[in-house]
Coordinates of C-alpha atoms and ligand atoms in Angstrom, one line a residue:
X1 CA 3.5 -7.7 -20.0
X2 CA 1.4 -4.8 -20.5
X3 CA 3.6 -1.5 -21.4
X4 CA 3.0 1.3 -18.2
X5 CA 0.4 3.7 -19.6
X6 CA 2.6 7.1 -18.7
X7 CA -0.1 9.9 -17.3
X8 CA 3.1 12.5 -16.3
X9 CA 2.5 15.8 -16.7
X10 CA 4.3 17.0 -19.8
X11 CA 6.6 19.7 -17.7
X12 CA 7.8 17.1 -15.5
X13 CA 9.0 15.1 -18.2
X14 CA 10.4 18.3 -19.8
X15 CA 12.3 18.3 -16.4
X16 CA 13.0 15.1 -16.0
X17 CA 14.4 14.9 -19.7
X18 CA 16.8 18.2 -19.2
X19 CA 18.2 16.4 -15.7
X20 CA 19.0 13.4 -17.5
X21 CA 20.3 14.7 -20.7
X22 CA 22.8 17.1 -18.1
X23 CA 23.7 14.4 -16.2
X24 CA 25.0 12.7 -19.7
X25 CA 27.0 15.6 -20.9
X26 CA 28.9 15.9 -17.4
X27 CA 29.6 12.8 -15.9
X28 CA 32.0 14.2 -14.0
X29 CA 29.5 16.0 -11.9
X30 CA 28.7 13.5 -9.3
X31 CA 32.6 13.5 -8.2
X32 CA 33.1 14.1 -4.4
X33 CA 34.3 17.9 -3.6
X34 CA 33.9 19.7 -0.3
X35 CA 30.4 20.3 0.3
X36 CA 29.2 16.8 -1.6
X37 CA 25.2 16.7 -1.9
X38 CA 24.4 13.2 -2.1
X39 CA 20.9 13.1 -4.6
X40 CA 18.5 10.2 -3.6
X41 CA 15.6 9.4 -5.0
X42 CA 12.5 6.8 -4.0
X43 CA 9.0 6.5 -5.1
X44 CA 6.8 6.4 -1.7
X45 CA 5.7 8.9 0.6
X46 CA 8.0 10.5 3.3
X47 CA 6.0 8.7 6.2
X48 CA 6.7 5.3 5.3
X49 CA 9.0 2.7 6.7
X50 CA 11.2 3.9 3.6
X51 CA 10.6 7.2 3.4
X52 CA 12.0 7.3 7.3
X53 CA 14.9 4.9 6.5
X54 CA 16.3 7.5 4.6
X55 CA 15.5 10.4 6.2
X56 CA 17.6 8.6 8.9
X57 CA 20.3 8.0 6.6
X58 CA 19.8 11.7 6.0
X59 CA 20.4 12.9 9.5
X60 CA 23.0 10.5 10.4
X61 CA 25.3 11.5 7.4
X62 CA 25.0 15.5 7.9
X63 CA 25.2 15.4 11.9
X64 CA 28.6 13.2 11.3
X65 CA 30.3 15.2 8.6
X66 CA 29.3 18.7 10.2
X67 CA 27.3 19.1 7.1
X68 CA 29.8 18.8 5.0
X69 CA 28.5 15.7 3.3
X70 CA 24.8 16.5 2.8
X71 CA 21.7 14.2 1.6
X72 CA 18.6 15.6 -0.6
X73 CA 15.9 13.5 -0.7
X74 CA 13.6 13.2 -3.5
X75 CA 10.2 11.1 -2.1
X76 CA 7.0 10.3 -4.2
X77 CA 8.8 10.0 -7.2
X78 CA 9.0 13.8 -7.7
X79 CA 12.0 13.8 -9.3
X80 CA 12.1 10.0 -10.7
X81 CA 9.9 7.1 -11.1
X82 CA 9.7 3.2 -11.3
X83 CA 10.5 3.6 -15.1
X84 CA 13.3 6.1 -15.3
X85 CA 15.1 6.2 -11.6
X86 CA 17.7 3.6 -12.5
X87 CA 18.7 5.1 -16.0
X88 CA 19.2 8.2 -13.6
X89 CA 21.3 6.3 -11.5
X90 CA 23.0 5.6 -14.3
X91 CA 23.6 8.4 -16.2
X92 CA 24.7 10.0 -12.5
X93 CA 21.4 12.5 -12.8
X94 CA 20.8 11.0 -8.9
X95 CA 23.5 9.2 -6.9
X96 CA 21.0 6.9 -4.8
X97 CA 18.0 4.9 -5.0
X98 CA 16.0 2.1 -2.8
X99 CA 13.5 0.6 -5.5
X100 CA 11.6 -2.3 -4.2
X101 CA 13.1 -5.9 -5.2
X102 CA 10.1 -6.4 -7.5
X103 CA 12.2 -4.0 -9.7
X104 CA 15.5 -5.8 -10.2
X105 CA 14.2 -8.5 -13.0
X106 CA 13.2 -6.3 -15.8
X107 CA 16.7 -4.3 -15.8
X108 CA 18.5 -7.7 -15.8
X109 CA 18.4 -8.8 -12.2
X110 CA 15.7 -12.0 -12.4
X111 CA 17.4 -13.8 -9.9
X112 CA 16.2 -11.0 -7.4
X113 CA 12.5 -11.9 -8.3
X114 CA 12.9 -14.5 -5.5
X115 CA 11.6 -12.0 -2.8
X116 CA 8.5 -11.7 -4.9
X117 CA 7.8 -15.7 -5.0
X118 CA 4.1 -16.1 -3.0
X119 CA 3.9 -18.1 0.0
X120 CA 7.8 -18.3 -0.3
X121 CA 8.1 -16.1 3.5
X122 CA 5.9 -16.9 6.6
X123 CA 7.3 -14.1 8.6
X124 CA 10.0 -11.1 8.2
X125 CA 13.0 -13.5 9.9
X126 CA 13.1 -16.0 6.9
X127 CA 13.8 -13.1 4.6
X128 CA 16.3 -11.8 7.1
X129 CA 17.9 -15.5 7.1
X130 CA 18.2 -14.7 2.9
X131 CA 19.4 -11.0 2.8
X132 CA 21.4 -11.3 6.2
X133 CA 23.2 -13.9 4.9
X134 CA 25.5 -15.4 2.2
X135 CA 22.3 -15.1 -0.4
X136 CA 21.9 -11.2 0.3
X137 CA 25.3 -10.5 -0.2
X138 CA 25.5 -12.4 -3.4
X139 CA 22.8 -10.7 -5.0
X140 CA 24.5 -7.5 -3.8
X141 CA 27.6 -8.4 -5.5
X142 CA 25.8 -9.1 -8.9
X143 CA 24.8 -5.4 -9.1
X144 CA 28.0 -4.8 -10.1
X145 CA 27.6 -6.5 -14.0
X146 CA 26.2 -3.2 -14.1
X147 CA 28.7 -1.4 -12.4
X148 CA 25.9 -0.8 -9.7
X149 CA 26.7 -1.3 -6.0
X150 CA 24.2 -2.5 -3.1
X151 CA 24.3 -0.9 -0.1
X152 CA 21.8 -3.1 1.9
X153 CA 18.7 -4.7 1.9
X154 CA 15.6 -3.2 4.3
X155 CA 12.1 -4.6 5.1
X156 CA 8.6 -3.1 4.0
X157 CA 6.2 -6.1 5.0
X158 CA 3.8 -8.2 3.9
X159 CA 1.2 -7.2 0.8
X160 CA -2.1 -7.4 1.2
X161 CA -4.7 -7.5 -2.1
X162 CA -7.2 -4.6 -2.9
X163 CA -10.1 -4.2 -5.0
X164 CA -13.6 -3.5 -4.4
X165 CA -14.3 -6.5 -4.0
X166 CA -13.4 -9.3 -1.2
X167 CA -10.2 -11.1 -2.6
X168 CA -10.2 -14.3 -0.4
X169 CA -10.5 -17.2 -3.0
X170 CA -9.1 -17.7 -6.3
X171 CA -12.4 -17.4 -7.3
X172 CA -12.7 -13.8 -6.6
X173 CA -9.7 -12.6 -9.0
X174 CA -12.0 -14.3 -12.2
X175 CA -11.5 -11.5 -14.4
X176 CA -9.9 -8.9 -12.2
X177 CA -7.2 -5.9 -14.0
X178 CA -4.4 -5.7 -11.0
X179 CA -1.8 -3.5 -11.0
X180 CA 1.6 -5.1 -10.2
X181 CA 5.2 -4.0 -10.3
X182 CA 7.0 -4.8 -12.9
X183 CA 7.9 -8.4 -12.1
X184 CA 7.4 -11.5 -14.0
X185 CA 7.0 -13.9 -10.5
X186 CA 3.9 -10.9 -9.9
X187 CA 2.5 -11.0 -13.0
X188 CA 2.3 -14.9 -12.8
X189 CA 1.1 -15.0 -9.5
X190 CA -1.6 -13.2 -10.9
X191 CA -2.6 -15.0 -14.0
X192 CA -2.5 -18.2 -11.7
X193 CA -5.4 -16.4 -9.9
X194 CA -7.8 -16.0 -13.4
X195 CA -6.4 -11.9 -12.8
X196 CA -4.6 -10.3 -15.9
X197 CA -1.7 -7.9 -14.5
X198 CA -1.1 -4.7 -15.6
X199 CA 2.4 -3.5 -14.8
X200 CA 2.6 0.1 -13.8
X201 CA 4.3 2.5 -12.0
X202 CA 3.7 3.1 -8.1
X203 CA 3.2 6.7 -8.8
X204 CA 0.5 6.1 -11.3
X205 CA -1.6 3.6 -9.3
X206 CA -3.9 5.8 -7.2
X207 CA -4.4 7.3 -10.6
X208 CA -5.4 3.9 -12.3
X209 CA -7.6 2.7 -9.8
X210 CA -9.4 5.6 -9.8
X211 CA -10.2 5.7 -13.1
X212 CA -10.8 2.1 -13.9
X213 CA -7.7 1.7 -16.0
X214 CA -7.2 -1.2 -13.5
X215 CA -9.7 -2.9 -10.7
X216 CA -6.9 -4.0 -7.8
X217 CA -4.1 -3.8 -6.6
X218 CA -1.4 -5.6 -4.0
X219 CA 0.6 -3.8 -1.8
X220 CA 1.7 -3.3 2.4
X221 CA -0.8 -1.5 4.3
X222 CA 1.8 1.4 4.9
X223 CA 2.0 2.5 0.5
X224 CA -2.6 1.2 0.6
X225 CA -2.5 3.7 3.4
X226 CA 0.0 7.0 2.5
X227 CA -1.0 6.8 -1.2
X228 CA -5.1 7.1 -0.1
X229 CA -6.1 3.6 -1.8
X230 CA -8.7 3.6 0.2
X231 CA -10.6 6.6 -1.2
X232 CA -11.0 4.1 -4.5
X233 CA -10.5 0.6 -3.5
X234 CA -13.5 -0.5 -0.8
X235 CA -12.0 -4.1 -0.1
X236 CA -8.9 -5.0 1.5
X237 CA -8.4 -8.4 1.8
X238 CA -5.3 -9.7 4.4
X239 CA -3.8 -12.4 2.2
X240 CA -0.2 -11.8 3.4
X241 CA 0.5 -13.5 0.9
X242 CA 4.5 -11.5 -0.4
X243 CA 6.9 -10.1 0.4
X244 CA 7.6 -6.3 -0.2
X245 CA 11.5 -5.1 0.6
X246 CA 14.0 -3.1 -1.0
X247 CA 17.8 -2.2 -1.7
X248 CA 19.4 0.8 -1.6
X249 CA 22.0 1.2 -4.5
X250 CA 24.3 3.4 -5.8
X251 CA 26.5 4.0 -8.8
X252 CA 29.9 2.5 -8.8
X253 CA 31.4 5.8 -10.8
X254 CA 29.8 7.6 -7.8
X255 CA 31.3 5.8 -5.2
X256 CA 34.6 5.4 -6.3
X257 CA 34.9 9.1 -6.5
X258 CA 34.4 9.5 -2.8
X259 CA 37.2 9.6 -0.2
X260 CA 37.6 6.7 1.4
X261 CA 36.8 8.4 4.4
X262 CA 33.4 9.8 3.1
X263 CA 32.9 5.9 2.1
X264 CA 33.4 4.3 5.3
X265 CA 31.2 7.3 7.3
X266 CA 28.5 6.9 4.4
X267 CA 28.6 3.4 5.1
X268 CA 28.2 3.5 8.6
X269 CA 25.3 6.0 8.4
X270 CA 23.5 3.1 5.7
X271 CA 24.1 0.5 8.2
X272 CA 22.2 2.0 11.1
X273 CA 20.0 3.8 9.3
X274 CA 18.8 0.1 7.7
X275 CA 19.1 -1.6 11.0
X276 CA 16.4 1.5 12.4
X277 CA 14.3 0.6 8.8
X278 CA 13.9 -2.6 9.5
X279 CA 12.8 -2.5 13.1
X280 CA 9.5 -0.1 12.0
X281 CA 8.2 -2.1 8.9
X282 CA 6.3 -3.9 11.5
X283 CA 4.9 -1.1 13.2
X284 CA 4.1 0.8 10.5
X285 CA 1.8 -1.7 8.7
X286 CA 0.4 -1.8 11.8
X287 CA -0.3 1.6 12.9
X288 CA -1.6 2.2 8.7
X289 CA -4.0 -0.8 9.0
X290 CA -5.4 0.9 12.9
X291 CA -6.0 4.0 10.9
X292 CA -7.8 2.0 8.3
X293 CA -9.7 0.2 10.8
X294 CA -10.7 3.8 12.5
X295 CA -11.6 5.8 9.5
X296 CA -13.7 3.2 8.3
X297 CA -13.4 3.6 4.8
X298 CA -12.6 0.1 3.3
X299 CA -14.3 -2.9 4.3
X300 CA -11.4 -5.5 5.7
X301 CA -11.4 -9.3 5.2
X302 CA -9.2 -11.8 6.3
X303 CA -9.6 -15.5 4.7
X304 CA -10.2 -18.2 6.6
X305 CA -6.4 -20.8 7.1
X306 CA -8.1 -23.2 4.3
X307 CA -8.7 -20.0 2.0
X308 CA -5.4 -19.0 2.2
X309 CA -4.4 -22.8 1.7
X310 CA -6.3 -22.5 -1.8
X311 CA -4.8 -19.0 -2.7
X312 CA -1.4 -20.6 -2.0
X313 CA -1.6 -24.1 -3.9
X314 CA -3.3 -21.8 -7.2
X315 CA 0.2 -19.9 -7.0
X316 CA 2.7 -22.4 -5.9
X317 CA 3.4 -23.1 -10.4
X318 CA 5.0 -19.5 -10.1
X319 CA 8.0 -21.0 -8.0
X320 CA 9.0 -23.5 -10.4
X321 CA 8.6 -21.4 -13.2
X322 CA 10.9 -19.1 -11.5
X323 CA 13.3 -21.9 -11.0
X324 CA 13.6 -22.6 -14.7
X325 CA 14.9 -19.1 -15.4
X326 CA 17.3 -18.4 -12.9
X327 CA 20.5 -20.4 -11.8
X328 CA 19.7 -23.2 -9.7
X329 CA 22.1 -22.2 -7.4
X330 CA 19.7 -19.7 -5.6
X331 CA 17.1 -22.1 -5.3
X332 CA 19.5 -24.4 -3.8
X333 CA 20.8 -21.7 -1.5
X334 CA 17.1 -20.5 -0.9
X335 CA 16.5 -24.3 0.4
X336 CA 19.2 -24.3 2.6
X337 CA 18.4 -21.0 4.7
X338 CA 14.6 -22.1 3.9
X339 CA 14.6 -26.0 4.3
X340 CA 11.2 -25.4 5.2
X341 CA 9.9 -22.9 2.3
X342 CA 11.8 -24.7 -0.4
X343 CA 10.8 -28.5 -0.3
X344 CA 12.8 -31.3 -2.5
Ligands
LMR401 C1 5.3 -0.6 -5.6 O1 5.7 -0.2 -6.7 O2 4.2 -1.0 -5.3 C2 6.3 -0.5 -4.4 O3 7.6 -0.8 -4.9 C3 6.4 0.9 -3.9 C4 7.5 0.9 -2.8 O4 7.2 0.6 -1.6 O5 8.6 1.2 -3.2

């Protein structure tokens, strides 16, 4: 898979370096003491269904602790990106992240790339019946081979495909550079479609399709929106076609430092602040693709049901590639919450 091409300003990374490199010599400095400032860090802009997720975690956390236990929020990637957030997490430079699911396979989480199978979803409650359930919480508990630990799952939407031109037959990728996350189910679904994928990350997209380095994209309407895709891609096509969601995670060594009574209220903030996430995915695609509509600015498409029948059946390979790299045990539990998604 293509290596991201990194466009960062140099000082950032000078920055970004010195955090991490700090973070390493003092491990002990994400231990709880009066006054904790809980770092968290997510690629997207504030006004997004996961930018306000966890500005609600934010509020819930210092109104209940008498702003004790406080929450700094680093959006857009200005502290930490797609390619360096988790070794922050890590090295305890940040104590909290939500990366998209798409972003769990290349640190050693494939089984996760399940959310990014095509066609796999036909609305937001069948991946509810997956990350709700017995499947969600065994994932979860998998994080821990890596002493991380999953605080919950919450819902973006669906992805839609951009370039400039109409994207509505398989035909219409021949030849096409699209950026994708870094995820191998993506960058299948892709090749399956005659596109090549280029893996890079989210904060260096607008950047890329502006200047050619790639021709398309897929992502919800909410990130094609807030990130001003529109300015450089002039077709957005409504394939629906994935799933985008994340996780919030934190670091065991983190956690463990907390008191218990910090934990549970910390907790209990997460849980209501993921409940209130995923009750505005909807409506926030929705609102994004209005404003689309009403500026004007990108030509929309939807295919027809018997285009989208050929975009599925070019990409339906991906799923049992997928299958041959991950214990069959989540396909087999995928089936049974999914009896209709997961034929056989
Ligand atoms: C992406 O990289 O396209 C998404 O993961 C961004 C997001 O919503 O976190």
């Amino acid at each position: 898979m293509q290596r991201p091409v990194s466009v960062f300003p140099r000082r950032r990374q000078w920055l970004r370096g010195l955090a991490l490199s700090t973070a390493a010599a003092m491990p002990w400095a994400s231990q709880a003491t009066a006054g904790t400032t809980i770092r968290l860090s997510h690629v997207v802009a504030p006004e997004t269904p996961k930018g306000l997720t966890l500005e609600r975690f934010r509020t819930l956390v210092e109104e209940r602790s008498g702003q004790r236990l406080r929450v700094k929020i680093y959006p857009q990637g200005h502290l930490y990106g797609d390619q360096d957030e988790m070794q922050a997490l890590q090295l305890g430079a940040i104590d909290m992240v939500a990366p998209s699911l798409s972003k769990f396979g290349p640190i050693g989480f494939p089984e996760f790339e399940l959310f990014d199978l095509p066609f796999l979803f036909d609305n937001v409650a069948d991946v509810r019946r997956l990350t709700q359930g017995p499947v969600g919480q065994r994932l979860l508990d998998r994080l821990s081979r890596q002493r991380l630990l999953g605080l919950g799952f919450f819902d973006n939407g669906f992805k839609q495909m951009s370039a400039n031109r109409p994207l509505l037959e398989p035909a219409d990728f021949a030849g096409l550079r699209m950026r994708v996350q870094a995820s191998r189910v993506i960058a299948q679904q892709m090749r399956a479609l005659g596109a090549s994928p280029v893996a890079l990350p989210f904060s260096e997209t607008r950047r890329a399709l502006e200047s050619g380095v790639v021709d398309g994209t897929e992502n919800v309407v909410s990130n094609f929106w807030t990130q001003n895709m529109q300015a450089v891609q002039k077709d957005l096509s409504l394939t629906q076609h994935g799933y985008l969601g994340y996780a919030v995670v934190t670091h065991q060594r983190f956690w463990f430092n907390l008191p218990a009574s910090d934990r549970e209220l910390l907790q209990q903030a997460m849980r209501e602040a993921l409940v209130y996430g995923n009750s505005i995915g909807d409506a926030h695609n929705e609102k994004a693709l209005t404003a689309l509509r009403e500026a004007g600015t990108a030509r929309i498409h939807a295919p027809s049901a018997s285009q989208r029948q050929r975009l599925k059946s070019a990409v339906m390979s991906v799923h049992a590639d997928l299958a041959q790299r991950i214990d069959p045990m989540w396909i087999r539990a995928v089936r049974e919450a999914l009896p209709q998604a997961v034929p056989g």
